[in-house]
Amino acid sequence: MAKYRKMLVAIDLSEETEQVLETAVSLRQDHGAELLVVHVVERVGTAYGGDVVMDMAKYQDQLNTAAKERLAAYADQYNVEASQVIVTVGHPQIEIDSLAKEHDIDLVVIGSHGRRGFQRLMLGSTANSILHGATYDVLAVRVKEGL
């Protein structure tokens, strides 16, 4: 197995997040690697309610703040320095790939729900999107839902 120097773990803040973090932290210890913990908040567009256009900037700020607070708690729990925690806004695949390249990451760890067929088609798959075209290794952690 390759010796990883810099790892990025992308988490979605779902109930399965801890499974992905535990795997990444274990690998960090095994390899003596740096670990960057990333969450991408998807951009909230403008919502239309009848004839009224509602500004969603305040809602976006609330989502960003909540994500930062949750990531800070995970960082404390898993002994990750605050400087190694990033919350960004955008499309998960694009942001994760950009951060991986910017930080010279050699392994991206991401959760995979193992969805297949119609459900995968409808929901998309961040893990699958990242895997194709990646210039770094990708570890998709099969999460067990409901643990």
N, CA, C and O atoms as a GROMACS GRO file, in nm:
protein
  588
    1MET      N    1   0.084  -0.119   0.000
    1MET     CA    2   0.000   0.000   0.000
    1MET      C    3   0.089   0.125   0.000
    1MET      O    4   0.193   0.128   0.065
    2ALA      N    5   0.046   0.225  -0.072
    2ALA     CA    6   0.119   0.351  -0.080
    2ALA      C    7   0.123   0.418   0.056
    2ALA      O    8   0.033   0.400   0.139
    3LYS      N    9   0.226   0.496   0.079
    3LYS     CA   10   0.238   0.574   0.202
    3LYS      C   11   0.179   0.712   0.173
    3LYS      O   12   0.232   0.787   0.092
    4TYR      N   13   0.070   0.744   0.240
    4TYR     CA   14   0.003   0.871   0.217
    4TYR      C   15   0.060   0.978   0.309
    4TYR      O   16   0.083   0.954   0.428
    5ARG      N   17   0.082   1.097   0.252
    5ARG     CA   18   0.136   1.210   0.328
    5ARG      C   19   0.027   1.308   0.367
    5ARG      O   20   0.024   1.359   0.479
    6LYS      N   21  -0.065   1.334   0.271
    6LYS     CA   22  -0.171   1.432   0.293
    6LYS      C   23  -0.304   1.371   0.252
    6LYS      O   24  -0.321   1.326   0.139
    7MET      N   25  -0.396   1.370   0.346
    7MET     CA   26  -0.528   1.313   0.320
    7MET      C   27  -0.636   1.419   0.340
    7MET      O   28  -0.622   1.510   0.421
    8LEU      N   29  -0.742   1.404   0.264
    8LEU     CA   30  -0.860   1.490   0.277
    8LEU      C   31  -0.978   1.398   0.301
    8LEU      O   32  -1.000   1.304   0.225
    9VAL      N   33  -1.052   1.424   0.407
    9VAL     CA   34  -1.176   1.349   0.430
    9VAL      C   35  -1.291   1.445   0.408
    9VAL      O   36  -1.299   1.550   0.472
   10ALA      N   37  -1.380   1.408   0.317
   10ALA     CA   38  -1.496   1.490   0.285
   10ALA      C   39  -1.616   1.430   0.357
   10ALA      O   40  -1.650   1.314   0.337
   11ILE      N   41  -1.680   1.511   0.439
   11ILE     CA   42  -1.795   1.460   0.516
   11ILE      C   43  -1.919   1.541   0.484
   11ILE      O   44  -1.913   1.660   0.451
   12ASP      N   45  -2.033   1.473   0.495
   12ASP     CA   46  -2.160   1.537   0.459
   12ASP      C   47  -2.244   1.573   0.582
   12ASP      O   48  -2.356   1.622   0.567
   13LEU      N   49  -2.192   1.550   0.701
   13LEU     CA   50  -2.260   1.580   0.828
   13LEU      C   51  -2.387   1.498   0.848
   13LEU      O   52  -2.474   1.537   0.926
   14SER      N   53  -2.398   1.386   0.780
   14SER     CA   54  -2.510   1.294   0.802
   14SER      C   55  -2.479   1.211   0.926
   14SER      O   56  -2.373   1.225   0.986
   15GLU      N   57  -2.571   1.125   0.963
   15GLU     CA   58  -2.548   1.041   1.081
   15GLU      C   59  -2.436   0.940   1.058
   15GLU      O   60  -2.386   0.880   1.153
   16GLU      N   61  -2.396   0.919   0.933
   16GLU     CA   62  -2.289   0.825   0.903
   16GLU      C   63  -2.150   0.891   0.903
   16GLU      O   64  -2.050   0.824   0.879
   17THR      N   65  -2.144   1.020   0.928
   17THR     CA   66  -2.018   1.094   0.924
   17THR      C   67  -1.910   1.032   1.012
   17THR      O   68  -1.794   1.024   0.971
   18GLU      N   69  -1.948   0.988   1.131
   18GLU     CA   70  -1.848   0.935   1.223
   18GLU      C   71  -1.779   0.811   1.168
   18GLU      O   72  -1.660   0.791   1.193
   19GLN      N   73  -1.851   0.728   1.092
   19GLN     CA   74  -1.789   0.609   1.033
   19GLN      C   75  -1.677   0.650   0.936
   19GLN      O   76  -1.570   0.588   0.934
   20VAL      N   77  -1.702   0.752   0.858
   20VAL     CA   78  -1.604   0.799   0.761
   20VAL      C   79  -1.486   0.863   0.833
   20VAL      O   80  -1.370   0.838   0.799
   21LEU      N   81  -1.514   0.945   0.933
   21LEU     CA   82  -1.407   1.010   1.010
   21LEU      C   83  -1.320   0.908   1.082
   21LEU      O   84  -1.198   0.922   1.085
   22GLU      N   85  -1.381   0.806   1.141
   22GLU     CA   86  -1.304   0.704   1.212
   22GLU      C   87  -1.206   0.634   1.117
   22GLU      O   88  -1.092   0.607   1.154
   23THR      N   89  -1.251   0.604   0.996
   23THR     CA   90  -1.163   0.541   0.898
   23THR      C   91  -1.048   0.634   0.861
   23THR      O   92  -0.933   0.592   0.856
   24ALA      N   93  -1.080   0.761   0.836
   24ALA     CA   94  -0.977   0.858   0.797
   24ALA      C   95  -0.876   0.880   0.909
   24ALA      O   96  -0.756   0.888   0.883
   25VAL      N   97  -0.923   0.891   1.032
   25VAL     CA   98  -0.833   0.913   1.146
   25VAL      C   99  -0.742   0.792   1.166
   25VAL      O  100  -0.624   0.808   1.197
   26SER      N  101  -0.796   0.673   1.149
   26SER     CA  102  -0.715   0.552   1.160
   26SER      C  103  -0.605   0.550   1.053
   26SER      O  104  -0.490   0.516   1.082
   27LEU      N  105  -0.641   0.585   0.930
   27LEU     CA  106  -0.543   0.591   0.822
   27LEU      C  107  -0.439   0.699   0.848
   27LEU      O  108  -0.320   0.681   0.820
   28ARG      N  109  -0.484   0.812   0.902
   28ARG     CA  110  -0.390   0.920   0.935
   28ARG      C  111  -0.285   0.870   1.033
   28ARG      O  112  -0.166   0.898   1.017
   29GLN      N  113  -0.328   0.795   1.133
   29GLN     CA  114  -0.235   0.743   1.233
   29GLN      C  115  -0.142   0.638   1.171
   29GLN      O  116  -0.022   0.639   1.197
   30ASP      N  117  -0.197   0.549   1.090
   30ASP     CA  118  -0.117   0.444   1.026
   30ASP      C  119  -0.008   0.501   0.935
   30ASP      O  120   0.102   0.446   0.926
   31HIS      N  121  -0.040   0.611   0.868
   31HIS     CA  122   0.052   0.667   0.769
   31HIS      C  123   0.130   0.789   0.820
   31HIS      O  124   0.220   0.838   0.753
   32GLY      N  125   0.094   0.837   0.939
   32GLY     CA  126   0.158   0.959   0.988
   32GLY      C  127   0.129   1.078   0.898
   32GLY      O  128   0.213   1.166   0.881
   33ALA      N  129   0.009   1.079   0.842
   33ALA     CA  130  -0.028   1.179   0.742
   33ALA      C  131  -0.097   1.300   0.804
   33ALA      O  132  -0.150   1.294   0.915
   34GLU      N  133  -0.094   1.410   0.729
   34GLU     CA  134  -0.178   1.526   0.762
   34GLU      C  135  -0.320   1.493   0.720
   34GLU      O  136  -0.341   1.421   0.622
   35LEU      N  137  -0.418   1.545   0.793
   35LEU     CA  138  -0.558   1.519   0.759
   35LEU      C  139  -0.634   1.651   0.752
   35LEU      O  140  -0.638   1.728   0.847
   36LEU      N  141  -0.694   1.675   0.637
   36LEU     CA  142  -0.778   1.791   0.614
   36LEU      C  143  -0.923   1.743   0.616
   36LEU      O  144  -0.958   1.651   0.542
   37VAL      N  145  -1.006   1.804   0.700
   37VAL     CA  146  -1.148   1.767   0.710
   37VAL      C  147  -1.230   1.874   0.639
   37VAL      O  148  -1.220   1.992   0.671
   38VAL      N  149  -1.311   1.830   0.542
   38VAL     CA  150  -1.383   1.923   0.455
   38VAL      C  151  -1.532   1.891   0.452
   38VAL      O  152  -1.573   1.775   0.447
   39HIS      N  153  -1.612   1.998   0.455
   39HIS     CA  154  -1.756   1.986   0.430
   39HIS      C  155  -1.793   2.094   0.329
   39HIS      O  156  -1.755   2.210   0.342
   40VAL      N  157  -1.869   2.054   0.229
   40VAL     CA  158  -1.915   2.148   0.127
   40VAL      C  159  -2.064   2.173   0.148
   40VAL      O  160  -2.145   2.081   0.142
   41VAL      N  161  -2.098   2.299   0.174
   41VAL     CA  162  -2.238   2.340   0.185
   41VAL      C  163  -2.283   2.376   0.044
   41VAL      O  164  -2.225   2.463  -0.020
   42GLU      N  165  -2.388   2.310  -0.002
   42GLU     CA  166  -2.435   2.342  -0.136
   42GLU      C  167  -2.499   2.480  -0.137
   42GLU      O  168  -2.568   2.519  -0.043
   43ARG      N  169  -2.474   2.551  -0.245
   43ARG     CA  170  -2.523   2.688  -0.260
   43ARG      C  171  -2.676   2.689  -0.268
   43ARG      O  172  -2.737   2.611  -0.341
   44VAL      N  173  -2.735   2.778  -0.191
   44VAL     CA  174  -2.879   2.797  -0.194
   44VAL      C  175  -2.909   2.905  -0.296
   44VAL      O  176  -2.853   3.014  -0.289
   45GLY      N  177  -2.996   2.875  -0.389
   45GLY     CA  178  -3.032   2.973  -0.492
   45GLY      C  179  -3.139   3.068  -0.442
   45GLY      O  180  -3.169   3.073  -0.323
   46THR      N  181  -3.193   3.141  -0.532
   46THR     CA  182  -3.303   3.231  -0.499
   46THR      C  183  -3.432   3.154  -0.505
   46THR      O  184  -3.459   3.083  -0.602
   47ALA      N  185  -3.513   3.168  -0.401
   47ALA     CA  186  -3.641   3.098  -0.398
   47ALA      C  187  -3.751   3.194  -0.442
   47ALA      O  188  -3.749   3.313  -0.410
   48TYR      N  189  -3.844   3.142  -0.515
   48TYR     CA  190  -3.955   3.223  -0.564
   48TYR      C  191  -4.083   3.177  -0.496
   48TYR      O  192  -4.118   3.059  -0.502
   49GLY      N  193  -4.152   3.269  -0.432
   49GLY     CA  194  -4.279   3.238  -0.368
   49GLY      C  195  -4.386   3.326  -0.428
   49GLY      O  196  -4.402   3.441  -0.388
   50GLY      N  197  -4.459   3.274  -0.524
   50GLY     CA  198  -4.559   3.356  -0.593
   50GLY      C  199  -4.488   3.465  -0.669
   50GLY      O  200  -4.400   3.438  -0.751
   51ASP      N  201  -4.526   3.590  -0.643
   51ASP     CA  202  -4.464   3.704  -0.710
   51ASP      C  203  -4.348   3.763  -0.630
   51ASP      O  204  -4.285   3.860  -0.673
   52VAL      N  205  -4.319   3.703  -0.514
   52VAL     CA  206  -4.217   3.758  -0.425
   52VAL      C  207  -4.087   3.678  -0.438
   52VAL      O  208  -4.087   3.555  -0.426
   53VAL      N  209  -3.978   3.748  -0.463
   53VAL     CA  210  -3.846   3.684  -0.466
   53VAL      C  211  -3.785   3.699  -0.328
   53VAL      O  212  -3.769   3.810  -0.278
   54MET      N  213  -3.751   3.587  -0.266
   54MET     CA  214  -3.694   3.590  -0.132
   54MET      C  215  -3.542   3.579  -0.139
   54MET      O  216  -3.489   3.493  -0.210
   55ASP      N  217  -3.474   3.664  -0.067
   55ASP     CA  218  -3.328   3.658  -0.061
   55ASP      C  219  -3.288   3.544   0.033
   55ASP      O  220  -3.330   3.541   0.149
   56MET      N  221  -3.209   3.453  -0.018
   56MET     CA  222  -3.171   3.337   0.061
   56MET      C  223  -3.034   3.353   0.126
   56MET      O  224  -2.981   3.258   0.183
   57ALA      N  225  -2.976   3.473   0.119
   57ALA     CA  226  -2.842   3.495   0.175
   57ALA      C  227  -2.838   3.465   0.324
   57ALA      O  228  -2.743   3.405   0.374
   58LYS      N  229  -2.940   3.508   0.396
   58LYS     CA  230  -2.944   3.485   0.541
   58LYS      C  231  -2.950   3.334   0.569
   58LYS      O  232  -2.883   3.285   0.660
   59TYR      N  233  -3.031   3.263   0.492
   59TYR     CA  234  -3.042   3.118   0.509
   59TYR      C  235  -2.908   3.051   0.478
   59TYR      O  236  -2.867   2.960   0.549
   60GLN      N  237  -2.839   3.096   0.372
   60GLN     CA  238  -2.708   3.041   0.336
   60GLN      C  239  -2.610   3.063   0.451
   60GLN      O  240  -2.535   2.972   0.486
   61ASP      N  241  -2.611   3.183   0.510
   61ASP     CA  242  -2.523   3.212   0.623
   61ASP      C  243  -2.552   3.120   0.741
   61ASP      O  244  -2.460   3.074   0.808
   62GLN      N  245  -2.681   3.093   0.767
   62GLN     CA  246  -2.718   3.003   0.876
   62GLN      C  247  -2.666   2.862   0.851
   62GLN      O  248  -2.616   2.796   0.942
   63LEU      N  249  -2.678   2.815   0.726
   63LEU     CA  250  -2.627   2.682   0.691
   63LEU      C  251  -2.476   2.676   0.710
   63LEU      O  252  -2.424   2.578   0.765
   64ASN      N  253  -2.406   2.780   0.665
   64ASN     CA  254  -2.261   2.784   0.678
   64ASN      C  255  -2.218   2.783   0.825
   64ASN      O  256  -2.127   2.710   0.863
   65THR      N  257  -2.284   2.864   0.906
   65THR     CA  258  -2.252   2.872   1.049
   65THR      C  259  -2.276   2.739   1.118
   65THR      O  260  -2.193   2.694   1.197
   66ALA      N  261  -2.390   2.677   1.090
   66ALA     CA  262  -2.422   2.547   1.150
   66ALA      C  263  -2.318   2.442   1.111
   66ALA      O  264  -2.277   2.362   1.194
   67ALA      N  265  -2.278   2.442   0.985
   67ALA     CA  266  -2.178   2.346   0.938
   67ALA      C  267  -2.044   2.368   1.007
   67ALA      O  268  -1.977   2.272   1.047
   68LYS      N  269  -2.004   2.494   1.022
   68LYS     CA  270  -1.877   2.524   1.089
   68LYS      C  271  -1.879   2.478   1.235
   68LYS      O  272  -1.779   2.426   1.285
   69GLU      N  273  -1.992   2.498   1.302
   69GLU     CA  274  -2.004   2.455   1.441
   69GLU      C  275  -1.995   2.303   1.453
   69GLU      O  276  -1.926   2.251   1.542
   70ARG      N  277  -2.063   2.232   1.365
   70ARG     CA  278  -2.060   2.085   1.370
   70ARG      C  279  -1.922   2.032   1.336
   70ARG      O  280  -1.874   1.938   1.398
   71LEU      N  281  -1.857   2.094   1.237
   71LEU     CA  282  -1.722   2.050   1.201
   71LEU      C  283  -1.623   2.077   1.314
   71LEU      O  284  -1.534   1.996   1.339
   72ALA      N  285  -1.638   2.188   1.383
   72ALA     CA  286  -1.551   2.219   1.496
   72ALA      C  287  -1.567   2.114   1.606
   72ALA      O  288  -1.468   2.073   1.668
   73ALA      N  289  -1.689   2.069   1.629
   73ALA     CA  290  -1.713   1.965   1.729
   73ALA      C  291  -1.648   1.833   1.688
   73ALA      O  292  -1.586   1.766   1.770
   74TYR      N  293  -1.660   1.797   1.560
   74TYR     CA  294  -1.594   1.676   1.512
   74TYR      C  295  -1.442   1.689   1.522
   74TYR      O  296  -1.374   1.593   1.557
   75ALA      N  297  -1.390   1.806   1.491
   75ALA     CA  298  -1.245   1.828   1.499
   75ALA      C  299  -1.196   1.806   1.641
   75ALA      O  300  -1.092   1.742   1.662
   76ASP      N  301  -1.269   1.858   1.739
   76ASP     CA  302  -1.233   1.835   1.879
   76ASP      C  303  -1.238   1.687   1.913
   76ASP      O  304  -1.147   1.633   1.975
   77GLN      N  305  -1.345   1.622   1.872
   77GLN     CA  306  -1.367   1.480   1.904
   77GLN      C  307  -1.257   1.391   1.844
   77GLN      O  308  -1.216   1.293   1.907
   78TYR      N  309  -1.211   1.425   1.724
   78TYR     CA  310  -1.114   1.340   1.654
   78TYR      C  311  -0.973   1.399   1.652
   78TYR      O  312  -0.888   1.355   1.574
   79ASN      N  313  -0.949   1.499   1.737
   79ASN     CA  314  -0.816   1.558   1.753
   79ASN      C  315  -0.758   1.611   1.622
   79ASN      O  316  -0.645   1.580   1.585
   80VAL      N  317  -0.838   1.690   1.553
   80VAL     CA  318  -0.795   1.755   1.429
   80VAL      C  319  -0.782   1.904   1.458
   80VAL      O  320  -0.874   1.965   1.514
   81GLU      N  321  -0.669   1.962   1.419
   81GLU     CA  322  -0.648   2.105   1.443
   81GLU      C  323  -0.747   2.189   1.365
   81GLU      O  324  -0.785   2.154   1.253
   82ALA      N  325  -0.790   2.300   1.424
   82ALA     CA  326  -0.887   2.390   1.359
   82ALA      C  327  -0.838   2.437   1.222
   82ALA      O  328  -0.918   2.458   1.132
   83SER      N  329  -0.707   2.454   1.208
   83SER     CA  330  -0.652   2.500   1.079
   83SER      C  331  -0.667   2.394   0.969
   83SER      O  332  -0.647   2.425   0.852
   84GLN      N  333  -0.700   2.272   1.006
   84GLN     CA  334  -0.715   2.162   0.910
   84GLN      C  335  -0.862   2.133   0.880
   84GLN      O  336  -0.895   2.029   0.823
   85VAL      N  337  -0.950   2.225   0.918
   85VAL     CA  338  -1.094   2.209   0.897
   85VAL      C  339  -1.142   2.317   0.801
   85VAL      O  340  -1.117   2.436   0.822
   86ILE      N  341  -1.211   2.274   0.696
   86ILE     CA  342  -1.258   2.370   0.594
   86ILE      C  343  -1.406   2.348   0.567
   86ILE      O  344  -1.450   2.236   0.540
   87VAL      N  345  -1.482   2.456   0.575
   87VAL     CA  346  -1.621   2.457   0.528
   87VAL      C  347  -1.624   2.553   0.410
   87VAL      O  348  -1.582   2.668   0.422
   88THR      N  349  -1.672   2.505   0.298
   88THR     CA  350  -1.679   2.588   0.178
   88THR      C  351  -1.817   2.572   0.115
   88THR      O  352  -1.891   2.479   0.147
   89VAL      N  353  -1.849   2.663   0.025
   89VAL     CA  354  -1.980   2.662  -0.040
   89VAL      C  355  -1.961   2.632  -0.188
   89VAL      O  356  -1.872   2.688  -0.252
   90GLY      N  357  -2.045   2.545  -0.240
   90GLY     CA  358  -2.038   2.514  -0.383
   90GLY      C  359  -2.090   2.375  -0.412
   90GLY      O  360  -2.168   2.318  -0.335
   91HIS      N  361  -2.047   2.321  -0.525
   91HIS     CA  362  -2.084   2.186  -0.565
   91HIS      C  363  -1.981   2.090  -0.504
   91HIS      O  364  -1.862   2.109  -0.526
   92PRO      N  365  -2.024   1.988  -0.429
   92PRO     CA  366  -1.929   1.902  -0.359
   92PRO      C  367  -1.816   1.847  -0.446
   92PRO      O  368  -1.699   1.857  -0.408
   93GLN      N  369  -1.847   1.790  -0.560
   93GLN     CA  370  -1.742   1.730  -0.644
   93GLN      C  371  -1.638   1.834  -0.685
   93GLN      O  372  -1.518   1.809  -0.676
   94ILE      N  373  -1.684   1.949  -0.729
   94ILE     CA  374  -1.592   2.053  -0.776
   94ILE      C  375  -1.506   2.107  -0.662
   94ILE      O  376  -1.385   2.122  -0.677
   95GLU      N  377  -1.569   2.134  -0.549
   95GLU     CA  378  -1.495   2.192  -0.435
   95GLU      C  379  -1.395   2.092  -0.377
   95GLU      O  380  -1.283   2.130  -0.344
   96ILE      N  381  -1.435   1.965  -0.364
   96ILE     CA  382  -1.345   1.864  -0.309
   96ILE      C  383  -1.225   1.845  -0.401
   96ILE      O  384  -1.111   1.840  -0.355
   97ASP      N  385  -1.250   1.836  -0.531
   97ASP     CA  386  -1.141   1.820  -0.627
   97ASP      C  387  -1.047   1.941  -0.623
   97ASP      O  388  -0.926   1.925  -0.625
   98SER      N  389  -1.104   2.059  -0.617
   98SER     CA  390  -1.023   2.182  -0.613
   98SER      C  391  -0.936   2.186  -0.488
   98SER      O  392  -0.817   2.218  -0.495
   99LEU      N  393  -0.994   2.154  -0.373
   99LEU     CA  394  -0.918   2.155  -0.247
   99LEU      C  395  -0.810   2.047  -0.247
   99LEU      O  396  -0.700   2.068  -0.197
  100ALA      N  397  -0.842   1.930  -0.303
  100ALA     CA  398  -0.743   1.822  -0.310
  100ALA      C  399  -0.622   1.865  -0.391
  100ALA      O  400  -0.508   1.837  -0.352
  101LYS      N  401  -0.646   1.931  -0.502
  101LYS     CA  402  -0.535   1.977  -0.586
  101LYS      C  403  -0.459   2.093  -0.520
  101LYS      O  404  -0.336   2.097  -0.522
  102GLU      N  405  -0.533   2.186  -0.461
  102GLU     CA  406  -0.472   2.303  -0.396
  102GLU      C  407  -0.380   2.262  -0.280
  102GLU      O  408  -0.276   2.323  -0.259
  103HIS      N  409  -0.419   2.158  -0.207
  103HIS     CA  410  -0.343   2.114  -0.089
  103HIS      C  411  -0.252   1.995  -0.117
  103HIS      O  412  -0.197   1.936  -0.025
  104ASP      N  413  -0.238   1.959  -0.245
  104ASP     CA  414  -0.150   1.848  -0.285
  104ASP      C  415  -0.185   1.719  -0.210
  104ASP      O  416  -0.098   1.651  -0.156
  105ILE      N  417  -0.313   1.687  -0.209
  105ILE     CA  418  -0.366   1.569  -0.140
  105ILE      C  419  -0.334   1.444  -0.221
  105ILE      O  420  -0.347   1.444  -0.343
  106ASP      N  421  -0.293   1.336  -0.152
  106ASP     CA  422  -0.272   1.212  -0.225
  106ASP      C  423  -0.376   1.105  -0.195
  106ASP      O  424  -0.375   1.000  -0.258
  107LEU      N  425  -0.466   1.130  -0.099
  107LEU     CA  426  -0.578   1.039  -0.073
  107LEU      C  427  -0.700   1.118  -0.028
  107LEU      O  428  -0.692   1.197   0.066
  108VAL      N  429  -0.812   1.097  -0.097
  108VAL     CA  430  -0.940   1.154  -0.055
  108VAL      C  431  -1.024   1.040   0.001
  108VAL      O  432  -1.040   0.936  -0.063
  109VAL      N  433  -1.076   1.060   0.122
  109VAL     CA  434  -1.163   0.962   0.187
  109VAL      C  435  -1.304   1.020   0.188
  109VAL      O  436  -1.325   1.134   0.230
  110ILE      N  437  -1.399   0.941   0.140
  110ILE     CA  438  -1.537   0.989   0.129
  110ILE      C  439  -1.632   0.874   0.159
  110ILE      O  440  -1.599   0.758   0.133
  111GLY      N  441  -1.748   0.905   0.212
  111GLY     CA  442  -1.848   0.802   0.240
  111GLY      C  443  -1.923   0.763   0.115
  111GLY      O  444  -1.944   0.844   0.024
  112SER      N  445  -1.964   0.637   0.111
  112SER     CA  446  -2.044   0.588   0.000
  112SER      C  447  -2.162   0.511   0.057
  112SER      O  448  -2.145   0.419   0.138
  113HIS      N  449  -2.280   0.549   0.014
  113HIS     CA  450  -2.401   0.484   0.064
  113HIS      C  451  -2.435   0.356  -0.011
  113HIS      O  452  -2.527   0.284   0.028
  114GLY      N  453  -2.364   0.328  -0.119
  114GLY     CA  454  -2.388   0.205  -0.193
  114GLY      C  455  -2.520   0.202  -0.265
  114GLY      O  456  -2.577   0.094  -0.287
  115ARG      N  457  -2.571   0.318  -0.301
  115ARG     CA  458  -2.699   0.322  -0.374
  115ARG      C  459  -2.679   0.268  -0.514
  115ARG      O  460  -2.573   0.284  -0.574
  116ARG      N  461  -2.782   0.204  -0.565
  116ARG     CA  462  -2.775   0.147  -0.698
  116ARG      C  463  -2.900   0.182  -0.777
  116ARG      O  464  -3.001   0.227  -0.723
  117GLY      N  465  -2.889   0.160  -0.905
  117GLY     CA  466  -3.006   0.171  -0.992
  117GLY      C  467  -3.072   0.307  -0.990
  117GLY      O  468  -3.004   0.410  -0.993
  118PHE      N  469  -3.204   0.308  -0.986
  118PHE     CA  470  -3.284   0.430  -0.996
  118PHE      C  471  -3.250   0.528  -0.884
  118PHE      O  472  -3.242   0.649  -0.908
  119GLN      N  473  -3.232   0.477  -0.762
  119GLN     CA  474  -3.203   0.565  -0.649
  119GLN      C  475  -3.072   0.641  -0.673
  119GLN      O  476  -3.064   0.760  -0.644
  120ARG      N  477  -2.970   0.574  -0.726
  120ARG     CA  478  -2.842   0.640  -0.754
  120ARG      C  479  -2.859   0.742  -0.865
  120ARG      O  480  -2.803   0.852  -0.858
  121LEU      N  481  -2.936   0.707  -0.967
  121LEU     CA  482  -2.959   0.798  -1.078
  121LEU      C  483  -3.028   0.925  -1.030
  121LEU      O  484  -2.991   1.035  -1.072
  122MET      N  485  -3.126   0.910  -0.944
  122MET     CA  486  -3.202   1.025  -0.896
  122MET      C  487  -3.121   1.110  -0.797
  122MET      O  488  -3.129   1.232  -0.799
  123LEU      N  489  -3.044   1.046  -0.711
  123LEU     CA  490  -2.975   1.118  -0.605
  123LEU      C  491  -2.835   1.163  -0.643
  123LEU      O  492  -2.778   1.253  -0.580
  124GLY      N  493  -2.779   1.101  -0.745
  124GLY     CA  494  -2.641   1.132  -0.780
  124GLY      C  495  -2.546   1.069  -0.680
  124GLY      O  496  -2.590   1.011  -0.581
  125SER      N  497  -2.420   1.079  -0.705
  125SER     CA  498  -2.322   1.020  -0.614
  125SER      C  499  -2.196   1.104  -0.614
  125SER      O  500  -2.120   1.105  -0.711
  126THR      N  501  -2.173   1.173  -0.504
  126THR     CA  502  -2.052   1.254  -0.492
  126THR      C  503  -1.928   1.165  -0.501
  126THR      O  504  -1.831   1.199  -0.568
  127ALA      N  505  -1.933   1.051  -0.432
  127ALA     CA  506  -1.818   0.960  -0.435
  127ALA      C  507  -1.787   0.915  -0.577
  127ALA      O  508  -1.672   0.914  -0.618
  128ASN      N  509  -1.890   0.878  -0.651
  128ASN     CA  510  -1.871   0.832  -0.788
  128ASN      C  511  -1.816   0.945  -0.876
  128ASN      O  512  -1.728   0.922  -0.959
  129SER      N  513  -1.867   1.065  -0.858
  129SER     CA  514  -1.822   1.180  -0.937
  129SER      C  515  -1.675   1.211  -0.910
  129SER      O  516  -1.600   1.243  -1.002
  130ILE      N  517  -1.635   1.202  -0.784
  130ILE     CA  518  -1.497   1.232  -0.748
  130ILE      C  519  -1.403   1.125  -0.803
  130ILE      O  520  -1.293   1.156  -0.849
  131LEU      N  521  -1.446   1.001  -0.797
  131LEU     CA  522  -1.363   0.890  -0.841
  131LEU      C  523  -1.320   0.903  -0.987
  131LEU      O  524  -1.204   0.878  -1.020
  132HIS      N  525  -1.413   0.942  -1.072
  132HIS     CA  526  -1.383   0.951  -1.214
  132HIS      C  527  -1.305   1.079  -1.244
  132HIS      O  528  -1.352   1.189  -1.219
  133GLY      N  529  -1.187   1.062  -1.296
  133GLY     CA  530  -1.103   1.175  -1.331
  133GLY      C  531  -1.013   1.224  -1.220
  133GLY      O  532  -0.942   1.323  -1.236
  134ALA      N  533  -1.013   1.155  -1.105
  134ALA     CA  534  -0.930   1.198  -0.992
  134ALA      C  535  -0.782   1.177  -1.024
  134ALA      O  536  -0.744   1.079  -1.088
  135THR      N  537  -0.700   1.271  -0.980
  135THR     CA  538  -0.555   1.260  -0.997
  135THR      C  539  -0.489   1.216  -0.866
  135THR      O  540  -0.368   1.229  -0.850
  136TYR      N  541  -0.568   1.165  -0.774
  136TYR     CA  542  -0.524   1.120  -0.642
  136TYR      C  543  -0.601   0.993  -0.612
  136TYR      O  544  -0.700   0.963  -0.678
  137ASP      N  545  -0.557   0.918  -0.513
  137ASP     CA  546  -0.630   0.798  -0.473
  137ASP      C  547  -0.758   0.839  -0.402
  137ASP      O  548  -0.764   0.943  -0.336
  138VAL      N  549  -0.861   0.756  -0.416
  138VAL     CA  550  -0.990   0.781  -0.352
  138VAL      C  551  -1.030   0.655  -0.276
  138VAL      O  552  -1.030   0.545  -0.332
  139LEU      N  553  -1.064   0.672  -0.149
  139LEU     CA  554  -1.116   0.562  -0.069
  139LEU      C  555  -1.262   0.592  -0.039
  139LEU      O  556  -1.293   0.688   0.031
  140ALA      N  557  -1.350   0.510  -0.092
  140ALA     CA  558  -1.493   0.523  -0.065
  140ALA      C  559  -1.527   0.429   0.050
  140ALA      O  560  -1.521   0.307   0.034
  141VAL      N  561  -1.562   0.485   0.164
  141VAL     CA  562  -1.596   0.408   0.282
  141VAL      C  563  -1.743   0.370   0.274
  141VAL      O  564  -1.830   0.457   0.273
  142ARG      N  565  -1.771   0.241   0.267
  142ARG     CA  566  -1.910   0.195   0.262
  142ARG      C  567  -1.970   0.215   0.400
  142ARG      O  568  -1.934   0.144   0.495
  143VAL      N  569  -2.060   0.309   0.413
  143VAL     CA  570  -2.121   0.338   0.543
  143VAL      C  571  -2.240   0.248   0.566
  143VAL      O  572  -2.314   0.213   0.474
  144LYS      N  573  -2.256   0.211   0.691
  144LYS     CA  574  -2.371   0.130   0.731
  144LYS      C  575  -2.475   0.226   0.786
  144LYS      O  576  -2.455   0.286   0.892
  145GLU      N  577  -2.585   0.240   0.717
  145GLU     CA  578  -2.687   0.335   0.757
  145GLU      C  579  -2.760   0.287   0.882
  145GLU      O  580  -2.787   0.168   0.898
  146GLY      N  581  -2.792   0.382   0.968
  146GLY     CA  582  -2.871   0.353   1.087
  146GLY      C  583  -2.790   0.302   1.204
  146GLY      O  584  -2.849   0.252   1.300
  147LEU      N  585  -2.658   0.313   1.201
  147LEU     CA  586  -2.576   0.269   1.315
  147LEU      C  587  -2.568   0.376   1.418
  147LEU      O  588  -2.503   0.358   1.521
   0.00000   0.00000   0.00000
